[in-house]
C-alpha cells in the first residue's frame, strides 16, 4: 500500500468522523468545532488532489470566515433556547437514517459501476507546472474562460452583502432607498389639479390675483407652484 | 463650407444632449441652472445650421450624412441618414433660429417655476425631434419623429399638469394628433406595400409607376397626417386649446416646430401630390376652408392668445392653399415669414401677460402702449406683417399664395383667401387696439405693466426685425432670391407663368383689403364709429357661430366623444365586469377550492419539506440506476 | 486498492454528503442544519476536485471555487435570517417556525 | 517525495520551533525591560545578570501553578482551546525563507521548511485559524466577560484579516507569485528611481501596502493599541480571564510567537528578508524582524487603546478602501509596465 493511500485513509477517516460529530454532538459549539476539523482534513485532501489554491481557499473562507460567523451567531443567540438533539422525534430520526442508508447504497452502486468518462483535459501536472503552478493555472482559466461567471459571482456577493445589511438593519436600508428613489426617478406629467367643471366658488380662494376668468368665461386657475393645490408633494417631487 | 457635411449630426445632437442632461440630472442637481445647458445647445444647433445652409445654397446640391442603419432586416433597410437640401436648409434655419429665441425668452418667462429643469428638458427635446423630422431621408424616420414631436407637444402643453385644463388640453392635442397620425401611418404602410421602399429618393422615383387611385389614396392619407399636425379643418381644435401651455411653448409650436411639420411634409413629398390632381384639389379646398373659418373665429375671441392661435390656424390654411395650388415655393415662403411674425406675436402676448400677471382677456387690457412701448411696437409690426400690410413680410408671401391659387385655376379659392385676408387684418388690429390703445381697463391699483427683462425683449426685437424684413428675400414676387434658392427642389413640377399685371393687380387688391380691415378695426375700437356689440347683435346667429368656433368642439363632443364614452361604459359594465372579470374570478375560485384540498399537505414544518426532497432524491437516483440510464455508465 | 483512484474520493464525498443530509433531516437547531448544509456543499466540492484530478482539467476546481463563493453568500444571508428569526421569534428551533404554513 | 528530504524538513522545522520558543521567552524579557525604560522604570533586573534569567523563572512559576477549570466551563473545549492557539501560532513560520540553501555534512539543505506556491495565502489561512483558540477559549470559560472578549476578537480578526490579505495583493501583482521564496527573489533585483539605484524592496514600491500591513498585523495579533479582546480595564483580561497556570501560558506564548512570526513575514515581504551586504542573510533577517518587534513594544508603550467602534470603523472605512485603491493603482502601473495600456 502506497504512503498516499495511507495518508488518504487517515485524512478521510478523520473527516468522516468529524462530520459524524457535527450531526451527533449535543452542543452546537461542539458541532462547529467538529465541522472545522472536517473541513481542515478535506482541505488536506485537496492538497493531495493537486488543488493547493482550493485547499487554502477552503481554510480561509470556510473555517476562517463562515464557521467563525456561525460561532458568532451561536454565541449571540440565547444559549438556553437551543433545542436538544434527541427532541423526542424518533420516527423522524429513523426515517432520516434509513434515507441516508438508501442513498449511500445507491451512490455506492453508481460509483462502482461507473464507466462514463469525459475526454481528459489539457491541464496535466506538467502543463500546470509550466505556467507556474496551480494558482497561476486557475488564474488563467478563471480570467479568460470564466470571466463572466466570476463577474456574476462578484455581483452575487454584493447582493448578499446588501441582503445581510437589510436583514440586520432594515430601517437603514429603507431610508437610503427612499432617498435614492426620490433623487433618481424621472417622472413624466402626473395630472393632479383642479377640475374646471367645478363651480368657481369651490375653487381655492384666489391668492394674489391668481384665480381669474380666462377668455370664454372659463375658470382658469394659474397654478405655477405645487404648493397651491397639493398638500402632498407629487410622487418624487422635491420642494424648494 | 463643405466640411459641414461630416458635422451635420451636431445639429440634432446638441439639443438631444441638453435634453438628456437636464432630464437625468435636472431634478437633483441642475435645477435652476437648466438654461445654462439648453440655451447654448440650441444656439450651437442654430450656428451649425448656418454653414449647412450656405453650403447647400452655394453648391445647389443636397448634403447627406449616413449615421447608422437603424433596422437592418434583410432587404428592408432603414438607414438613419441626415439629408439636407434647400428645403431642409430653410427649415433648419427657421426651426433652430426661432427655437433659440424662444429658449432665450423662456429663461425670463419660466423663471421661478418649480419645473424649470423639466421645461428646459422638454424644450430641447422638442427641437431635437423637429430637427430630426426635417433632416429625415426616409418615411419611417420621418414618422418616428413625427410622433416624437407629438409627444413633446403633449409634454409641453401639459407642462403645468396640476392644472386640470392644461392636462386636458395636452390630452386633446395628443389624441387629435393621433387621428391624423393614424392616417399618416397607414399612408406610409401603403407606400411600403406598393413600392417596397421607404427612402424618399426611391419612392419619388417610382411614384409614377403607381395607378392614379393608389397615388390619390396615399397622398390623401399623408395629408391626413398634415391635417392633424398642421391644424387644418376638421382637426384644428387642439391648437387653440394648446394655449394652456406656457407662452414660449405656444410660440414654438405655432412658429417653428409642430405645426409647420405638416406643411413641410407635404412639400417634402410633393412628387406624390403632383401625381394626383384630386389630392391637390382636396388640399387646396381644406386649406381655403381652414383659412376662412379660423379667421372668422379669431375676430370674435377675447383671449389674446386665442386670437393669435386662430390666426395661426388661418395662416396654415393659406399654406395649404399654396400647397394645393402647386405653389410650393410660396407655401414654404409663407412658412418662413410666418415663423417670424407668429413667434413675435406669441412672445409679445406673452410679455403682455407677464406685465399683467397672467391676464389673458383683452377686455381687461387697453392702453398698454404707454406702459410697454417696446412690446407695443414689436407687437404692432408682427400684427401688421400678419395682416399683410405692405411692405412687411406677410404681405409678400400671402399675396403670392393668392396669386398662385388664381393662376392654378382655383379662382373661388383665391376669392375665399381674399375674404379671409380681410378678417385677418380685422382681428389682428382688433387685438392691437384692444390691447394697447384706448382706456386702461385693468386694475391699475394692483398692476403695474412694464416691458419685460432683456432675455425676453431681445427675442422680440430680433423677431420684429425679421417680421419686417424677411419678406424681401422673396422680392420681386416669383423671381426673388428665395425662389431661385428653392427652385432645384421643386424642379419638374408644373409651373404657372404669372404675368406682372396679375401680380400687381392682386398686390393692390390685397393691400386695399388689408387696409379695409385695419380701418374697420380702428373704427370699432379706436374711433368708436362702430359699436362691436351692435354689429354682433345684428349678425346674430353668424356671430354666435363664429364665437362658438363653428361648434366644432360641440359636434365632436356629441358625435364622437359621447358615443365613444357610452360604448366604453358598455364594454366596462357588460363585457369587462360581466364576462372577463367573471371568468378570471371563476378561475381563481376554482384554484381556491382545489387548494383547500391540498393545503393539508402543507404542515409548515421545514423538516417535512426537507424529508420530501430527500425522498425524491433517493427515488430519482434509484430510478436512474434501475432504468439503466447512461448517466452513470 | 493499492493506489488512489477517483472512487476513493467519490466515496469520501458520498459519505460526507449523506452525513450532512442525515443531519439536515434529523436535527432541529437551525444553526446545526446550516452547518450540515455546508458539509453537503463541501462534499460536492470533493467530488468536483476529484473529477478534476482524474481528468486533468481545471473545470472542476473552478466550479468548486464558485461553490465556495456561493456558500459564502449563502452563509451571510442564512445567518442574517437566523439572527432575524431569533430576534423575532426568540427561537432557533426549526419545528417552531411554522410561518410557511400561512 | 523522497524520505531524506522529508526528514530534513522535519528536522529543520523542529529546530525552528525550538528557536522560536527561546526567542519568545526572551521577547517577554525584552518587552518588559523596554517598556520599563519607556516608562522611566528599571524593569526585571534581579534574576541573573540584567534579569536575563527572568523568563526561565516565569516559566517555572507558570508550570507549577494550579490548573483551574471553572465549574460551568465547557470542559473539553476549555482544555483544548489554548493548545489550539499555541499549536497554530508557529505554523506561519514554516514558509519563511531563512536563506537560499547551505551545504551541511555534504548535503544540500534548503533554509526553509516548505516552499509552496500558495505560501502567502497559507500564512493568512493559518492566521485565520488562530482566531479559534480565542473564540473557543472565551466561549468555554462560561463567563460573560470572556465571551464578550471572544466576540470582539472574532469581529476584529475577521475585519483585519481582510485588510491584511488585500494589502499583500499589490506584491502578488508585482511578483506574479504567491511563493515567499519567489517574492524574496523578486526583491533581490534593483529598483532604479531616476538616477538612484535602490534594492527592489517592496517597502519602496508598495509603501501604502506596507503601512496597511503593519497596522493590520498589529490588530491581527491583538496587540496594543488594538488589544481590545483582552482589555484589562473593561473586560478583566477578556477571553483568558479564567485561565491559569500553563494553559494561560499557552495563550501568552501564542501571542509572542505570533508577533515574531508576523515580524519575520513582514521583513520577508517588505524589507527584502535576507537581502543585505557583509553578513549572512539570516542575520539581516533577524535584524529586520527585530525592528518590527521593537516597533511593537514601542507602540504598546506609547499609544492608548482604541474604542471598539473606532477599531471597526478604521478597518472598514479607512484601511479597506485604501487597500483597494492600492490594488487598483498597482494593477494599472503593472499594466502600463508591460505595455498593455
PDB file of N, CA and C in Angstrom, chain D residues 164-195:
ATOM      1  N   UNK D 164      -5.330  42.643   5.872  1.00  0.00           N
ATOM      2  CA  UNK D 164      -4.020  42.012   5.781  1.00  0.00           C
ATOM      3  C   UNK D 164      -3.862  41.335   4.416  1.00  0.00           C
ATOM      4  N   UNK D 165      -4.883  40.568   4.040  1.00  0.00           N
ATOM      5  CA  UNK D 165      -4.806  39.860   2.766  1.00  0.00           C
ATOM      6  C   UNK D 165      -4.754  40.820   1.593  1.00  0.00           C
ATOM      7  N   UNK D 166      -5.622  41.838   1.613  1.00  0.00           N
ATOM      8  CA  UNK D 166      -5.681  42.744   0.465  1.00  0.00           C
ATOM      9  C   UNK D 166      -4.414  43.581   0.348  1.00  0.00           C
ATOM     10  N   UNK D 167      -3.773  43.878   1.499  1.00  0.00           N
ATOM     11  CA  UNK D 167      -2.577  44.710   1.408  1.00  0.00           C
ATOM     12  C   UNK D 167      -1.459  43.962   0.695  1.00  0.00           C
ATOM     13  N   UNK D 168      -1.535  42.626   0.682  1.00  0.00           N
ATOM     14  CA  UNK D 168      -0.476  41.861   0.030  1.00  0.00           C
ATOM     15  C   UNK D 168      -0.700  41.710  -1.466  1.00  0.00           C
ATOM     16  N   UNK D 169      -1.934  41.979  -1.930  1.00  0.00           N
ATOM     17  CA  UNK D 169      -2.243  41.709  -3.333  1.00  0.00           C
ATOM     18  C   UNK D 169      -1.316  42.499  -4.264  1.00  0.00           C
ATOM     19  N   UNK D 170      -0.991  43.743  -3.848  1.00  0.00           N
ATOM     20  CA  UNK D 170      -0.084  44.538  -4.672  1.00  0.00           C
ATOM     21  C   UNK D 170       1.224  43.806  -4.923  1.00  0.00           C
ATOM     22  N   UNK D 171       1.754  43.173  -3.884  1.00  0.00           N
ATOM     23  CA  UNK D 171       3.007  42.433  -4.029  1.00  0.00           C
ATOM     24  C   UNK D 171       2.820  41.257  -4.982  1.00  0.00           C
ATOM     25  N   UNK D 172       1.663  40.587  -4.833  1.00  0.00           N
ATOM     26  CA  UNK D 172       1.420  39.450  -5.734  1.00  0.00           C
ATOM     27  C   UNK D 172       1.384  39.915  -7.179  1.00  0.00           C
ATOM     28  N   UNK D 173       0.772  41.051  -7.392  1.00  0.00           N
ATOM     29  CA  UNK D 173       0.690  41.562  -8.764  1.00  0.00           C
ATOM     30  C   UNK D 173       2.098  41.832  -9.293  1.00  0.00           C
ATOM     31  N   UNK D 174       2.946  42.408  -8.441  1.00  0.00           N
ATOM     32  CA  UNK D 174       4.284  42.778  -8.919  1.00  0.00           C
ATOM     33  C   UNK D 174       5.171  41.552  -9.140  1.00  0.00           C
ATOM     34  N   UNK D 175       5.021  40.515  -8.290  1.00  0.00           N
ATOM     35  CA  UNK D 175       5.898  39.368  -8.478  1.00  0.00           C
ATOM     36  C   UNK D 175       5.277  38.285  -9.337  1.00  0.00           C
ATOM     37  N   UNK D 176       3.958  38.260  -9.424  1.00  0.00           N
ATOM     38  CA  UNK D 176       3.307  37.206 -10.196  1.00  0.00           C
ATOM     39  C   UNK D 176       3.342  35.865  -9.498  1.00  0.00           C
ATOM     40  N   UNK D 177       3.606  35.866  -8.209  1.00  0.00           N
ATOM     41  CA  UNK D 177       3.657  34.598  -7.492  1.00  0.00           C
ATOM     42  C   UNK D 177       3.251  34.810  -6.050  1.00  0.00           C
ATOM     43  N   UNK D 178       2.770  33.729  -5.420  1.00  0.00           N
ATOM     44  CA  UNK D 178       2.416  33.815  -4.011  1.00  0.00           C
ATOM     45  C   UNK D 178       3.463  33.136  -3.136  1.00  0.00           C
ATOM     46  N   UNK D 179       4.468  32.593  -3.777  1.00  0.00           N
ATOM     47  CA  UNK D 179       5.501  31.899  -3.027  1.00  0.00           C
ATOM     48  C   UNK D 179       6.448  32.906  -2.376  1.00  0.00           C
ATOM     49  N   UNK D 180       6.702  32.719  -1.075  1.00  0.00           N
ATOM     50  CA  UNK D 180       7.566  33.686  -0.398  1.00  0.00           C
ATOM     51  C   UNK D 180       8.981  33.643  -0.954  1.00  0.00           C
ATOM     52  N   UNK D 181       9.422  32.476  -1.385  1.00  0.00           N
ATOM     53  CA  UNK D 181      10.765  32.385  -1.967  1.00  0.00           C
ATOM     54  C   UNK D 181      10.845  33.223  -3.231  1.00  0.00           C
ATOM     55  N   UNK D 182       9.781  33.116  -4.050  1.00  0.00           N
ATOM     56  CA  UNK D 182       9.752  33.922  -5.278  1.00  0.00           C
ATOM     57  C   UNK D 182       9.729  35.407  -4.939  1.00  0.00           C
ATOM     58  N   UNK D 183       8.923  35.759  -3.937  1.00  0.00           N
ATOM     59  CA  UNK D 183       8.828  37.166  -3.552  1.00  0.00           C
ATOM     60  C   UNK D 183      10.171  37.671  -3.085  1.00  0.00           C
ATOM     61  N   UNK D 184      10.869  36.814  -2.343  1.00  0.00           N
ATOM     62  CA  UNK D 184      12.205  37.186  -1.864  1.00  0.00           C
ATOM     63  C   UNK D 184      13.147  37.401  -3.042  1.00  0.00           C
ATOM     64  N   UNK D 185      13.081  36.507  -4.010  1.00  0.00           N
ATOM     65  CA  UNK D 185      13.972  36.633  -5.175  1.00  0.00           C
ATOM     66  C   UNK D 185      13.666  37.914  -5.934  1.00  0.00           C
ATOM     67  N   UNK D 186      12.360  38.224  -6.035  1.00  0.00           N
ATOM     68  CA  UNK D 186      11.990  39.441  -6.764  1.00  0.00           C
ATOM     69  C   UNK D 186      12.600  40.668  -6.108  1.00  0.00           C
ATOM     70  N   UNK D 187      12.805  40.604  -4.776  1.00  0.00           N
ATOM     71  CA  UNK D 187      13.323  41.785  -4.088  1.00  0.00           C
ATOM     72  C   UNK D 187      14.828  41.912  -4.198  1.00  0.00           C
ATOM     73  N   UNK D 188      15.457  40.891  -4.748  1.00  0.00           N
ATOM     74  CA  UNK D 188      16.911  40.992  -4.874  1.00  0.00           C
ATOM     75  C   UNK D 188      17.329  41.716  -6.128  1.00  0.00           C
ATOM     76  N   UNK D 189      16.377  42.087  -6.952  1.00  0.00           N
ATOM     77  CA  UNK D 189      16.702  42.905  -8.123  1.00  0.00           C
ATOM     78  C   UNK D 189      16.905  44.344  -7.657  1.00  0.00           C
ATOM     79  N   UNK D 190      17.309  45.192  -8.597  1.00  0.00           N
ATOM     80  CA  UNK D 190      17.491  46.596  -8.219  1.00  0.00           C
ATOM     81  C   UNK D 190      16.356  47.421  -8.805  1.00  0.00           C
ATOM     82  N   UNK D 191      16.030  48.425  -8.037  1.00  0.00           N
ATOM     83  CA  UNK D 191      14.959  49.322  -8.443  1.00  0.00           C
ATOM     84  C   UNK D 191      15.624  50.636  -8.820  1.00  0.00           C
ATOM     85  N   UNK D 192      15.431  51.068 -10.054  1.00  0.00           N
ATOM     86  CA  UNK D 192      16.078  52.303 -10.476  1.00  0.00           C
ATOM     87  C   UNK D 192      15.050  53.419 -10.430  1.00  0.00           C
ATOM     88  N   UNK D 193      15.316  54.380  -9.541  1.00  0.00           N
ATOM     89  CA  UNK D 193      14.412  55.529  -9.422  1.00  0.00           C
ATOM     90  C   UNK D 193      15.191  56.756  -9.850  1.00  0.00           C
ATOM     91  N   UNK D 194      14.919  57.232 -11.053  1.00  0.00           N
ATOM     92  CA  UNK D 194      15.700  58.350 -11.554  1.00  0.00           C
ATOM     93  C   UNK D 194      17.131  57.911 -11.698  1.00  0.00           C
ATOM     94  N   UNK D 195      18.047  58.617 -11.034  1.00  0.00           N
ATOM     95  CA  UNK D 195      19.438  58.208 -11.098  1.00  0.00           C
ATOM     96  C   UNK D 195      19.812  57.288  -9.949  1.00  0.00           C
TER      97      UNK D 195
END
